[in-house]
Amino acid sequence: MKYKLIGKIVFNKDISQYKEKVFEFLKKAENEILKGFKNLDEINYKSKYEISDDKSIKGEINTENKSAHIIFYRIRKTLAEHIGKELHIGISSLEIELLNINFPLEKLPQEEISIPFIDKININNNNKTCSIEINKVDKNFITKGNVERIIKRIKEKIDRSYYEGKAEYHKILYESPRKEIKIKDDPTIEMVKKNWIAPASTKGKWIYWPPATNIFNTLEKIVLEELLKPLGFNEIKNSNIVSGEDVWIKTGHLEGMPMEIYYVAEPRTRNTKEWEYFIDLIKITQEIPYDELKNMIQLEPLKGLVYAQCPSIYWAFKGKTISDESFPILLFEKTTNSFRYESGGRHGIERVDEFHRIEVVFIGEPNNLIDIQKKFMDKYKKIFNDILEIEWRMASVTPFYMQQAGDLFKEETIEGQLGTIDYEAWLPYRGSREESEWLEFQNFSIVGDKYIKAFNLKNQKKKIIWSGCTGIGLERWVAVFLAQHGFNIEDWPEKFRNYLDKMPSEIKFF
Ligand code: SER
Ligand code: ZN
């Protein structure tokens, strides 16, 4: 990696009479900094300076394998000490006029790359390098590590172009016994016909009338009685609204899924007087005055509706040191719905913009989590084979937290037990079991220390802790159950019926 920096050191006084001295201190400061580096040959540091005007020096620094911009800012500190003490001169600012970085690429881009903040980008196909140029870089930009992230983003974009269109990672781990299925109905269509469900007032969301709700409740009961209570999990209730800065920047959702988030706006003021004009407009026109509304609401700081339930749960532990006696932490949450803007992908109750899910979160030592995983695998198998009697399978897939953060998944980046297992079921109305796309109706993930680190969770004994979650998608459980068993209650599995309360009668419309 090669760096070239052209910058200016601006002093708070005329330095012309101390020219020699200032250059001497500058050299001294440079030497002191360079002394600290072991691999000086590899850095190949070269610099030249000249007086640019009475109060400033212009310089060019060339380095290899060590950021010229980082060294430049270090010089400031050391130089300021020397000239402050000896000459009573201060440094008012350091300005980077141009930063040029030349770095090797593993792969060549397949299309033109556009990246914010850079003024020039040049790809050299012969020696597989990329050269970028940024003009007028400010200090904050450098100290926040933005330059390094620009390079990372370029490589990521190139990498991504090679992965696009490749089949998703999907390795089958288990297949249930086959079931003889006699129906091929799309459960959503049937449920709408029977007045079990009705579209809600906004797209991709449903109202579940009593019969459908009764099935949701039955499934919840099964999950509670067969799975969560025996394994010692306790229920919590979380908030429906999530902070962009505090949660989604940390988990990566805002860079991975900004196109799927339901954003929430707060009123700019609660003062009735200030809303008066808006109210008048509605009272008179009975229409929504959108232009006026835009003035009355605010998007900052960014908030949105729950996308995945677990991040906000981790946030609640942020910075806390968990006592030893509280491990493993075993929680579940079923109050908040998850919202995803699905647009063209919507279908029935299987692919919705709002869904009901029981999210189970566990935090503990790696061994605890692997043990929990085993227990869940066993219990899920029992529920699906013996109670719901469905045809299903398990597959190892791209970990949800990588997928939701828009990270590229390469198999070798995940070791052993880490990652996501999807549970998928056959929906006969979509076609044959061999050719149709099966429905992912829940997942199970061990996330390692990804969220533990993101939210800085500590523990009393400084042990390694991991976390994991398993999301049980109730709409999808219902869809699978009805798609495989149909609507004739007598045909439903006996153990399921033991959990089922008497079906409420359907509301009749005249
Ligand atoms: N957090 C996981 C997901 O969003 C499981 O619920 O898929
Ligand atoms: Zn989760």
Coordinates of C-alpha atoms and ligand atoms in Angstrom, one line a residue:
M1 CA 0.0 0.0 0.0
K2 CA 1.4 3.4 -0.9
Y3 CA 0.4 6.8 0.4
K4 CA 1.1 10.3 -0.7
L5 CA -0.1 13.2 1.3
I6 CA 0.2 16.9 0.5
G7 CA -0.6 19.0 3.5
K8 CA 0.0 22.2 5.2
I9 CA 0.9 23.0 8.8
V10 CA -0.4 26.4 9.8
F11 CA 1.2 28.2 12.7
N12 CA -0.3 30.9 14.9
K13 CA 2.6 33.3 14.3
D14 CA 4.9 34.4 11.6
I15 CA 7.6 31.8 11.4
S16 CA 9.8 33.4 8.7
Q17 CA 12.5 34.4 11.1
Y18 CA 12.6 30.9 12.7
K19 CA 12.5 29.0 9.5
E20 CA 15.7 27.0 10.1
K21 CA 14.6 26.1 13.7
V22 CA 11.1 25.1 12.7
F23 CA 12.4 22.7 10.0
E24 CA 14.8 21.3 12.5
F25 CA 12.0 20.6 15.0
L26 CA 9.9 19.2 12.2
K27 CA 12.7 16.7 11.4
K28 CA 13.1 15.9 15.1
A29 CA 9.4 15.3 15.5
E30 CA 9.4 13.0 12.5
N31 CA 12.4 11.1 13.7
E32 CA 10.8 10.6 17.1
I33 CA 7.7 9.2 15.6
L34 CA 9.5 7.0 13.1
K35 CA 11.7 5.6 15.9
G36 CA 8.5 4.0 17.3
F37 CA 8.0 1.8 14.2
K38 CA 9.8 -1.5 14.0
N39 CA 9.6 -2.1 10.2
L40 CA 11.0 1.2 9.1
D41 CA 12.3 -0.2 5.8
E42 CA 8.9 -1.3 4.8
I43 CA 7.4 2.1 5.6
N44 CA 9.9 3.8 3.3
Y45 CA 9.1 7.2 4.7
K46 CA 10.0 10.2 2.6
S47 CA 9.1 13.8 3.2
K48 CA 9.9 17.2 1.9
Y49 CA 8.7 20.6 3.2
E50 CA 8.9 24.1 2.0
I51 CA 7.7 27.4 3.4
S52 CA 4.4 28.2 1.8
D53 CA 3.8 31.6 3.4
D54 CA 4.8 33.5 6.5
K55 CA 2.7 31.3 8.7
S56 CA 2.7 28.0 7.1
I57 CA 4.7 25.1 5.8
K58 CA 3.7 22.9 2.9
G59 CA 4.8 19.3 2.9
E60 CA 4.6 16.1 0.9
I61 CA 4.8 12.8 2.7
N62 CA 5.2 9.5 1.0
T63 CA 4.9 6.2 2.9
E64 CA 4.3 2.5 2.3
N65 CA 2.3 0.2 4.5
K66 CA 1.7 2.8 7.1
S67 CA -0.9 5.6 6.6
A68 CA 0.8 8.9 5.8
H69 CA -2.3 10.7 7.2
I70 CA -2.0 9.1 10.6
I71 CA 1.8 10.0 10.8
F72 CA 1.0 13.5 9.7
Y73 CA -1.4 14.0 12.6
R74 CA 1.1 12.5 15.0
I75 CA 3.7 15.0 13.9
R76 CA 1.5 17.8 14.9
K77 CA 1.5 16.7 18.5
T78 CA 5.2 16.2 18.8
L79 CA 6.1 19.3 16.8
A80 CA 3.7 21.5 18.8
E81 CA 5.5 20.4 22.0
H82 CA 8.9 21.4 20.7
I83 CA 8.1 24.7 19.0
G84 CA 5.8 25.6 21.9
K85 CA 8.5 25.2 24.5
E86 CA 11.4 26.5 22.5
L87 CA 9.9 29.2 20.2
H88 CA 6.5 30.0 21.8
I89 CA 4.8 29.2 18.6
G90 CA 1.6 27.2 18.4
I91 CA 0.0 25.2 15.5
S92 CA -3.4 26.5 14.5
S93 CA -4.3 23.8 12.0
L94 CA -3.2 20.9 9.9
E95 CA -4.7 20.7 6.5
I96 CA -4.6 17.8 4.1
E97 CA -4.9 19.1 0.6
L98 CA -4.5 15.8 -1.1
L99 CA -4.4 12.2 0.0
N100 CA -3.5 9.6 -2.6
I101 CA -3.6 6.0 -1.7
N102 CA -2.6 3.1 -3.9
F103 CA -3.5 -0.3 -2.8
P104 CA -3.5 -3.8 -4.2
L105 CA -6.8 -5.6 -5.2
E106 CA -7.5 -9.3 -4.9
K107 CA -10.0 -9.1 -7.7
L108 CA -10.6 -6.5 -10.4
P109 CA -13.9 -4.7 -10.5
Q110 CA -16.4 -5.9 -13.1
E111 CA -18.1 -2.6 -13.4
E112 CA -17.4 1.0 -12.6
I113 CA -17.4 1.7 -8.9
S114 CA -18.8 4.8 -7.3
I115 CA -17.8 5.8 -3.8
P116 CA -18.7 8.9 -1.9
F117 CA -15.9 11.3 -0.7
I118 CA -13.3 10.4 -3.2
D119 CA -12.4 12.7 -6.0
K120 CA -10.6 10.3 -8.3
I121 CA -10.5 6.5 -8.6
N122 CA -8.2 4.7 -10.9
I123 CA -7.9 1.0 -11.4
N124 CA -4.8 -0.4 -12.9
N125 CA -5.7 -3.7 -14.5
N126 CA -2.1 -4.7 -15.2
N127 CA -0.8 -4.7 -11.7
K128 CA -4.2 -5.1 -10.0
T129 CA -4.1 -1.9 -8.0
C130 CA -6.5 0.8 -7.2
S131 CA -5.5 4.4 -6.7
I132 CA -7.8 6.9 -5.0
E133 CA -7.4 10.6 -4.4
I134 CA -9.2 12.7 -1.9
N135 CA -8.9 16.4 -1.8
K136 CA -9.3 18.6 1.3
V137 CA -9.7 16.0 4.0
D138 CA -10.6 17.2 7.4
K139 CA -9.2 15.9 10.7
N140 CA -12.4 14.3 12.0
F141 CA -12.7 12.4 8.8
I142 CA -9.2 10.9 9.4
T143 CA -9.5 10.3 13.1
K144 CA -12.8 8.5 12.7
G145 CA -11.2 6.0 10.5
N146 CA -13.2 6.9 7.4
V147 CA -10.3 6.7 5.0
E148 CA -9.7 3.0 5.9
R149 CA -13.5 2.4 5.6
I150 CA -13.5 3.9 2.1
I151 CA -10.8 1.3 1.1
K152 CA -12.8 -1.5 2.8
R153 CA -16.0 -0.4 1.0
I154 CA -14.2 -0.4 -2.4
K155 CA -13.0 -4.0 -1.8
E156 CA -16.4 -5.0 -0.5
K157 CA -18.1 -3.6 -3.6
I158 CA -15.7 -5.5 -5.9
D159 CA -16.2 -8.7 -3.9
R160 CA -19.9 -8.4 -4.0
S161 CA -20.0 -8.1 -7.7
Y162 CA -18.5 -11.6 -7.9
Y163 CA -21.0 -13.0 -5.5
E164 CA -24.1 -11.5 -7.0
G165 CA -26.3 -14.0 -8.7
K166 CA -24.6 -16.9 -7.0
A167 CA -26.9 -19.3 -5.2
E168 CA -27.4 -18.6 -1.5
Y169 CA -25.5 -20.7 0.9
H170 CA -27.8 -23.6 1.8
K171 CA -26.7 -27.0 3.2
I172 CA -29.4 -29.5 4.3
L173 CA -28.7 -30.9 7.8
Y174 CA -31.9 -33.0 8.4
E175 CA -35.0 -34.1 6.5
S176 CA -38.1 -35.2 8.3
P177 CA -40.0 -38.3 7.2
R178 CA -42.2 -37.6 4.2
K179 CA -45.9 -36.9 4.8
E180 CA -48.7 -37.9 2.6
I181 CA -50.4 -34.6 1.8
K182 CA -53.8 -34.5 0.2
I183 CA -54.4 -30.8 -0.3
K184 CA -52.9 -28.1 -2.4
D185 CA -54.7 -25.0 -1.2
D186 CA -53.1 -21.7 -0.6
P187 CA -53.9 -21.2 3.1
T188 CA -54.2 -17.4 2.8
I189 CA -56.8 -17.6 0.1
E190 CA -58.8 -20.2 2.1
M191 CA -58.6 -18.1 5.3
V192 CA -59.8 -15.0 3.5
K193 CA -62.7 -16.9 2.1
K194 CA -63.6 -18.3 5.5
N195 CA -63.3 -14.9 7.2
W196 CA -60.5 -16.1 9.4
I197 CA -58.3 -13.2 8.3
A198 CA -58.8 -9.9 6.5
P199 CA -56.3 -7.4 5.0
A200 CA -55.3 -4.7 7.5
S201 CA -55.5 -1.0 6.6
T202 CA -52.0 -0.8 5.2
K203 CA -50.2 -3.1 2.8
G204 CA -48.7 -6.5 3.7
K205 CA -50.4 -6.7 7.1
W206 CA -53.4 -8.7 8.3
I207 CA -56.2 -8.7 10.8
Y208 CA -56.6 -12.2 12.3
W209 CA -60.2 -12.9 13.2
P210 CA -61.0 -15.2 16.2
P211 CA -60.6 -18.6 14.4
A212 CA -57.1 -17.6 13.0
T213 CA -56.1 -16.1 16.3
N214 CA -57.1 -19.3 18.0
I215 CA -54.6 -21.2 15.9
F216 CA -51.9 -18.6 16.6
N217 CA -52.6 -19.0 20.3
T218 CA -52.5 -22.8 20.1
L219 CA -49.1 -22.6 18.5
E220 CA -47.9 -20.2 21.1
K221 CA -49.1 -22.6 23.8
I222 CA -47.2 -25.5 22.2
V223 CA -44.1 -23.4 22.1
L224 CA -44.5 -22.3 25.7
E225 CA -45.4 -25.7 27.1
E226 CA -43.2 -28.0 25.1
L227 CA -40.2 -25.7 24.7
L228 CA -39.7 -22.6 26.6
K229 CA -41.1 -23.5 30.0
P230 CA -39.2 -26.8 30.2
L231 CA -36.0 -25.1 29.2
G232 CA -36.4 -22.4 31.8
F233 CA -37.0 -19.3 29.6
N234 CA -38.7 -16.2 31.0
E235 CA -40.8 -13.7 29.1
I236 CA -39.9 -10.1 28.7
K237 CA -41.7 -7.3 26.9
N238 CA -39.7 -5.0 24.7
S239 CA -40.4 -1.7 22.9
N240 CA -41.8 -1.5 19.4
I241 CA -39.5 1.4 18.3
V242 CA -35.8 1.0 17.8
S243 CA -33.1 3.7 17.7
G244 CA -31.0 4.0 14.6
E245 CA -27.9 5.4 16.3
D246 CA -28.0 3.2 19.4
V247 CA -29.0 0.0 17.9
W248 CA -29.0 -0.3 14.1
I249 CA -25.6 1.4 13.5
K250 CA -24.1 -1.1 15.9
T251 CA -25.8 -4.2 14.5
G252 CA -25.3 -3.2 10.9
H253 CA -29.0 -3.2 10.1
L254 CA -28.8 0.4 8.8
E255 CA -26.2 -0.4 6.2
G256 CA -27.6 -3.8 5.4
M257 CA -31.4 -3.3 5.3
P258 CA -32.2 0.4 5.0
M259 CA -34.5 -0.4 2.2
E260 CA -36.7 -2.7 4.4
I261 CA -37.0 -0.6 7.5
Y262 CA -40.2 1.0 8.5
Y263 CA -39.1 4.5 9.7
V264 CA -40.9 6.3 12.5
A265 CA -41.2 10.1 12.8
E266 CA -41.9 11.9 16.0
P267 CA -43.9 15.1 16.0
R268 CA -41.6 18.1 15.9
T269 CA -43.6 19.7 18.8
R270 CA -46.4 18.7 21.1
N271 CA -47.7 22.3 21.2
T272 CA -51.3 22.3 20.1
K273 CA -51.0 25.9 18.9
E274 CA -48.2 25.0 16.5
W275 CA -50.4 22.2 15.0
E276 CA -53.4 24.5 14.6
Y277 CA -52.8 25.2 10.9
F278 CA -52.4 21.5 10.2
I279 CA -55.7 20.8 12.1
D280 CA -57.5 23.6 10.3
L281 CA -56.4 22.2 7.0
I282 CA -57.8 18.8 7.8
K283 CA -61.0 20.1 9.3
I284 CA -61.7 22.1 6.2
T285 CA -60.5 19.8 3.4
Q286 CA -60.8 16.4 5.0
E287 CA -57.5 15.5 3.3
I288 CA -54.0 15.1 4.7
P289 CA -51.9 18.2 4.0
Y290 CA -48.7 16.4 3.4
D291 CA -46.6 19.5 2.8
E292 CA -47.6 20.9 6.1
L293 CA -47.1 17.5 7.8
K294 CA -43.5 17.4 6.6
N295 CA -42.9 20.6 8.6
M296 CA -44.4 19.1 11.7
I297 CA -42.6 15.9 12.0
Q298 CA -38.9 15.0 12.5
L299 CA -36.8 12.0 11.4
E300 CA -33.8 12.9 13.6
P301 CA -32.7 11.1 15.6
L302 CA -33.5 8.1 13.4
K303 CA -36.0 5.6 14.7
G304 CA -37.9 2.7 13.2
L305 CA -40.2 -0.2 14.0
V306 CA -38.6 -3.5 15.2
Y307 CA -37.0 -5.3 12.3
A308 CA -35.6 -8.2 14.3
Q309 CA -36.5 -8.4 18.0
C310 CA -33.1 -9.4 19.5
P311 CA -31.0 -6.3 18.8
S312 CA -33.1 -4.1 21.2
I313 CA -32.8 -6.8 23.8
Y314 CA -29.0 -6.7 23.6
W315 CA -29.2 -3.0 23.7
A316 CA -30.9 -3.2 27.1
F317 CA -27.8 -4.9 28.4
K318 CA -25.5 -2.3 26.9
G319 CA -22.3 -1.6 28.9
K320 CA -23.6 -3.7 31.9
T321 CA -21.5 -6.2 33.8
I322 CA -23.7 -9.3 34.3
S323 CA -23.4 -11.2 37.5
D324 CA -22.2 -14.7 37.4
E325 CA -25.4 -16.0 39.0
S326 CA -27.5 -14.7 36.2
F327 CA -25.9 -17.0 33.6
P328 CA -27.1 -18.4 31.3
I329 CA -29.6 -15.6 30.5
L330 CA -32.7 -17.2 29.0
L331 CA -35.4 -14.8 27.7
F332 CA -38.1 -14.7 25.1
E333 CA -40.2 -11.9 23.7
K334 CA -43.5 -12.1 21.9
T335 CA -45.0 -8.7 22.3
T336 CA -43.4 -6.7 19.6
N337 CA -44.1 -7.5 16.0
S338 CA -41.4 -7.3 13.3
F339 CA -41.8 -5.0 10.3
R340 CA -40.1 -5.4 7.0
Y341 CA -40.9 -3.5 3.8
E342 CA -41.3 -6.3 1.4
S343 CA -42.7 -4.5 -1.6
G344 CA -42.9 -6.9 -4.5
G345 CA -42.1 -9.9 -2.4
R346 CA -45.3 -9.9 -0.4
H347 CA -47.4 -13.0 -0.5
G348 CA -50.3 -14.1 1.7
I349 CA -49.4 -14.5 5.3
E350 CA -46.1 -16.1 4.5
R351 CA -44.3 -13.0 3.3
V352 CA -45.7 -10.0 5.1
D353 CA -44.6 -6.5 6.1
E354 CA -45.7 -7.2 9.7
F355 CA -45.3 -10.5 11.5
H356 CA -45.8 -12.0 14.9
R357 CA -42.8 -13.9 16.2
I358 CA -41.6 -15.4 19.4
E359 CA -38.0 -14.4 19.7
V360 CA -35.9 -16.4 22.1
V361 CA -32.6 -15.0 23.2
F362 CA -29.8 -16.8 25.2
I363 CA -26.5 -15.5 26.5
G364 CA -23.9 -17.6 28.2
E365 CA -20.6 -19.4 27.9
P366 CA -20.0 -21.1 24.5
N367 CA -20.6 -24.5 26.1
N368 CA -23.9 -23.5 27.6
L369 CA -25.0 -22.3 24.2
I370 CA -24.0 -25.4 22.4
D371 CA -26.0 -27.4 25.0
I372 CA -29.0 -25.1 24.5
Q373 CA -28.7 -25.6 20.8
K374 CA -28.8 -29.3 21.2
K375 CA -31.9 -29.1 23.4
F376 CA -33.7 -26.9 21.0
M377 CA -32.9 -29.2 18.1
D378 CA -34.4 -32.1 20.0
K379 CA -37.5 -30.3 21.1
Y380 CA -38.2 -28.7 17.7
K381 CA -37.9 -32.1 16.1
K382 CA -40.4 -33.5 18.6
I383 CA -42.8 -30.6 18.0
F384 CA -42.7 -30.8 14.2
N385 CA -42.7 -34.5 13.9
D386 CA -45.0 -35.5 16.7
I387 CA -47.3 -32.6 17.5
L388 CA -47.6 -30.6 14.2
E389 CA -46.8 -33.7 12.1
I390 CA -45.4 -31.6 9.2
E391 CA -42.9 -32.3 6.5
W392 CA -39.9 -30.1 7.2
R393 CA -36.1 -29.9 7.0
M394 CA -33.2 -28.1 8.5
A395 CA -30.5 -26.3 6.6
S396 CA -27.4 -24.4 7.5
V397 CA -27.6 -20.9 5.8
T398 CA -26.0 -17.5 5.8
P399 CA -26.0 -16.3 9.4
F400 CA -29.0 -13.9 9.8
Y401 CA -26.8 -11.2 11.4
M402 CA -24.5 -11.2 8.4
Q403 CA -27.3 -11.2 6.0
Q404 CA -29.1 -8.4 7.8
A405 CA -25.9 -6.4 8.0
G406 CA -25.4 -6.9 4.3
D407 CA -22.1 -8.7 4.9
L408 CA -20.8 -11.1 2.3
F409 CA -20.9 -14.6 3.6
K410 CA -18.0 -16.9 2.8
E411 CA -18.3 -20.4 4.3
E412 CA -14.8 -20.3 5.8
T413 CA -15.7 -17.2 7.9
I414 CA -18.0 -19.3 10.1
E415 CA -16.6 -22.0 12.3
G416 CA -18.2 -25.0 13.9
Q417 CA -21.4 -24.3 15.8
L418 CA -21.7 -20.6 14.8
G419 CA -24.2 -19.5 12.3
T420 CA -27.9 -19.9 11.4
I421 CA -30.0 -22.9 10.9
D422 CA -33.2 -22.4 9.0
Y423 CA -36.2 -24.6 9.4
E424 CA -38.1 -25.0 6.2
A425 CA -41.3 -26.7 5.3
W426 CA -42.9 -27.8 2.1
L427 CA -45.9 -25.8 0.9
P428 CA -47.7 -28.2 -1.4
Y429 CA -49.7 -25.4 -3.1
R430 CA -46.4 -24.1 -4.5
G431 CA -45.6 -27.3 -6.3
S432 CA -43.8 -30.6 -5.8
R433 CA -41.5 -31.1 -2.8
E434 CA -38.6 -31.5 -5.1
E435 CA -39.1 -28.5 -7.3
S436 CA -40.9 -25.9 -5.2
E437 CA -39.4 -23.4 -2.9
W438 CA -39.8 -24.4 0.7
L439 CA -40.8 -21.9 3.3
E440 CA -38.4 -20.8 6.1
F441 CA -40.6 -20.8 9.1
Q442 CA -38.1 -20.3 11.8
N443 CA -34.4 -20.2 12.5
F444 CA -31.9 -20.9 15.2
S445 CA -28.6 -19.0 15.5
I446 CA -25.5 -18.9 17.6
V447 CA -24.2 -15.4 17.0
G448 CA -20.8 -15.8 18.9
D449 CA -19.6 -12.5 20.4
K450 CA -20.9 -10.3 17.6
Y451 CA -23.7 -8.6 19.6
I452 CA -21.8 -9.0 22.9
K453 CA -19.1 -6.9 21.5
A454 CA -21.4 -4.5 19.6
F455 CA -23.2 -3.6 22.9
N456 CA -20.2 -4.1 25.1
L457 CA -21.7 -6.7 27.4
K458 CA -19.4 -7.6 30.2
N459 CA -19.5 -10.3 32.9
Q460 CA -18.2 -10.5 36.4
K461 CA -15.5 -13.1 35.7
K462 CA -14.4 -11.8 32.3
K463 CA -15.3 -15.1 30.7
I464 CA -15.9 -15.4 27.0
I465 CA -19.6 -15.1 26.4
W466 CA -21.7 -15.7 23.4
S467 CA -25.3 -15.1 22.5
G468 CA -27.8 -16.6 20.2
C469 CA -31.5 -16.4 19.3
T470 CA -34.2 -18.4 17.7
G471 CA -37.1 -16.7 16.0
I472 CA -40.4 -18.6 15.8
G473 CA -42.5 -17.0 13.0
L474 CA -46.1 -17.6 13.9
E475 CA -47.6 -16.6 10.6
R476 CA -45.3 -19.0 8.9
W477 CA -46.1 -21.8 11.3
V478 CA -49.8 -21.2 10.6
A479 CA -49.2 -21.2 6.9
V480 CA -47.2 -24.4 7.0
F481 CA -49.7 -26.2 9.2
L482 CA -52.7 -25.2 7.1
A483 CA -50.9 -25.8 3.8
Q484 CA -50.1 -29.4 4.8
H485 CA -53.2 -30.2 6.9
G486 CA -56.0 -28.2 5.3
F487 CA -59.0 -26.8 7.0
N488 CA -60.8 -29.9 8.2
I489 CA -60.3 -30.0 11.9
E490 CA -60.9 -33.7 12.1
D491 CA -57.8 -34.2 9.9
W492 CA -55.6 -32.3 12.2
P493 CA -53.0 -34.2 14.3
E494 CA -54.4 -35.4 17.6
K495 CA -51.6 -33.9 19.8
F496 CA -52.2 -30.5 18.1
R497 CA -55.9 -30.8 18.8
N498 CA -55.2 -31.5 22.5
Y499 CA -53.7 -28.0 22.6
L500 CA -56.5 -26.4 20.5
D501 CA -59.3 -24.5 22.3
K502 CA -62.7 -24.9 20.8
M503 CA -62.6 -23.1 17.4
P504 CA -64.6 -19.8 17.7
S505 CA -67.3 -19.5 15.1
E506 CA -66.6 -17.3 12.1
I507 CA -68.1 -13.9 11.9
K508 CA -70.7 -14.0 9.1
F509 CA -71.1 -11.2 6.7
F510 CA -74.5 -10.7 5.1
Ligands
SER1 N1 -33.0 -12.3 14.9 C1 -33.3 -13.3 14.1 C2 -33.8 -12.9 12.8 O1 -34.1 -11.7 12.6 C3 -34.1 -14.4 14.7 O2 -35.3 -13.8 15.1 O3 -33.9 -13.7 11.9
ZN2 ZN -32.6 -12.7 16.9

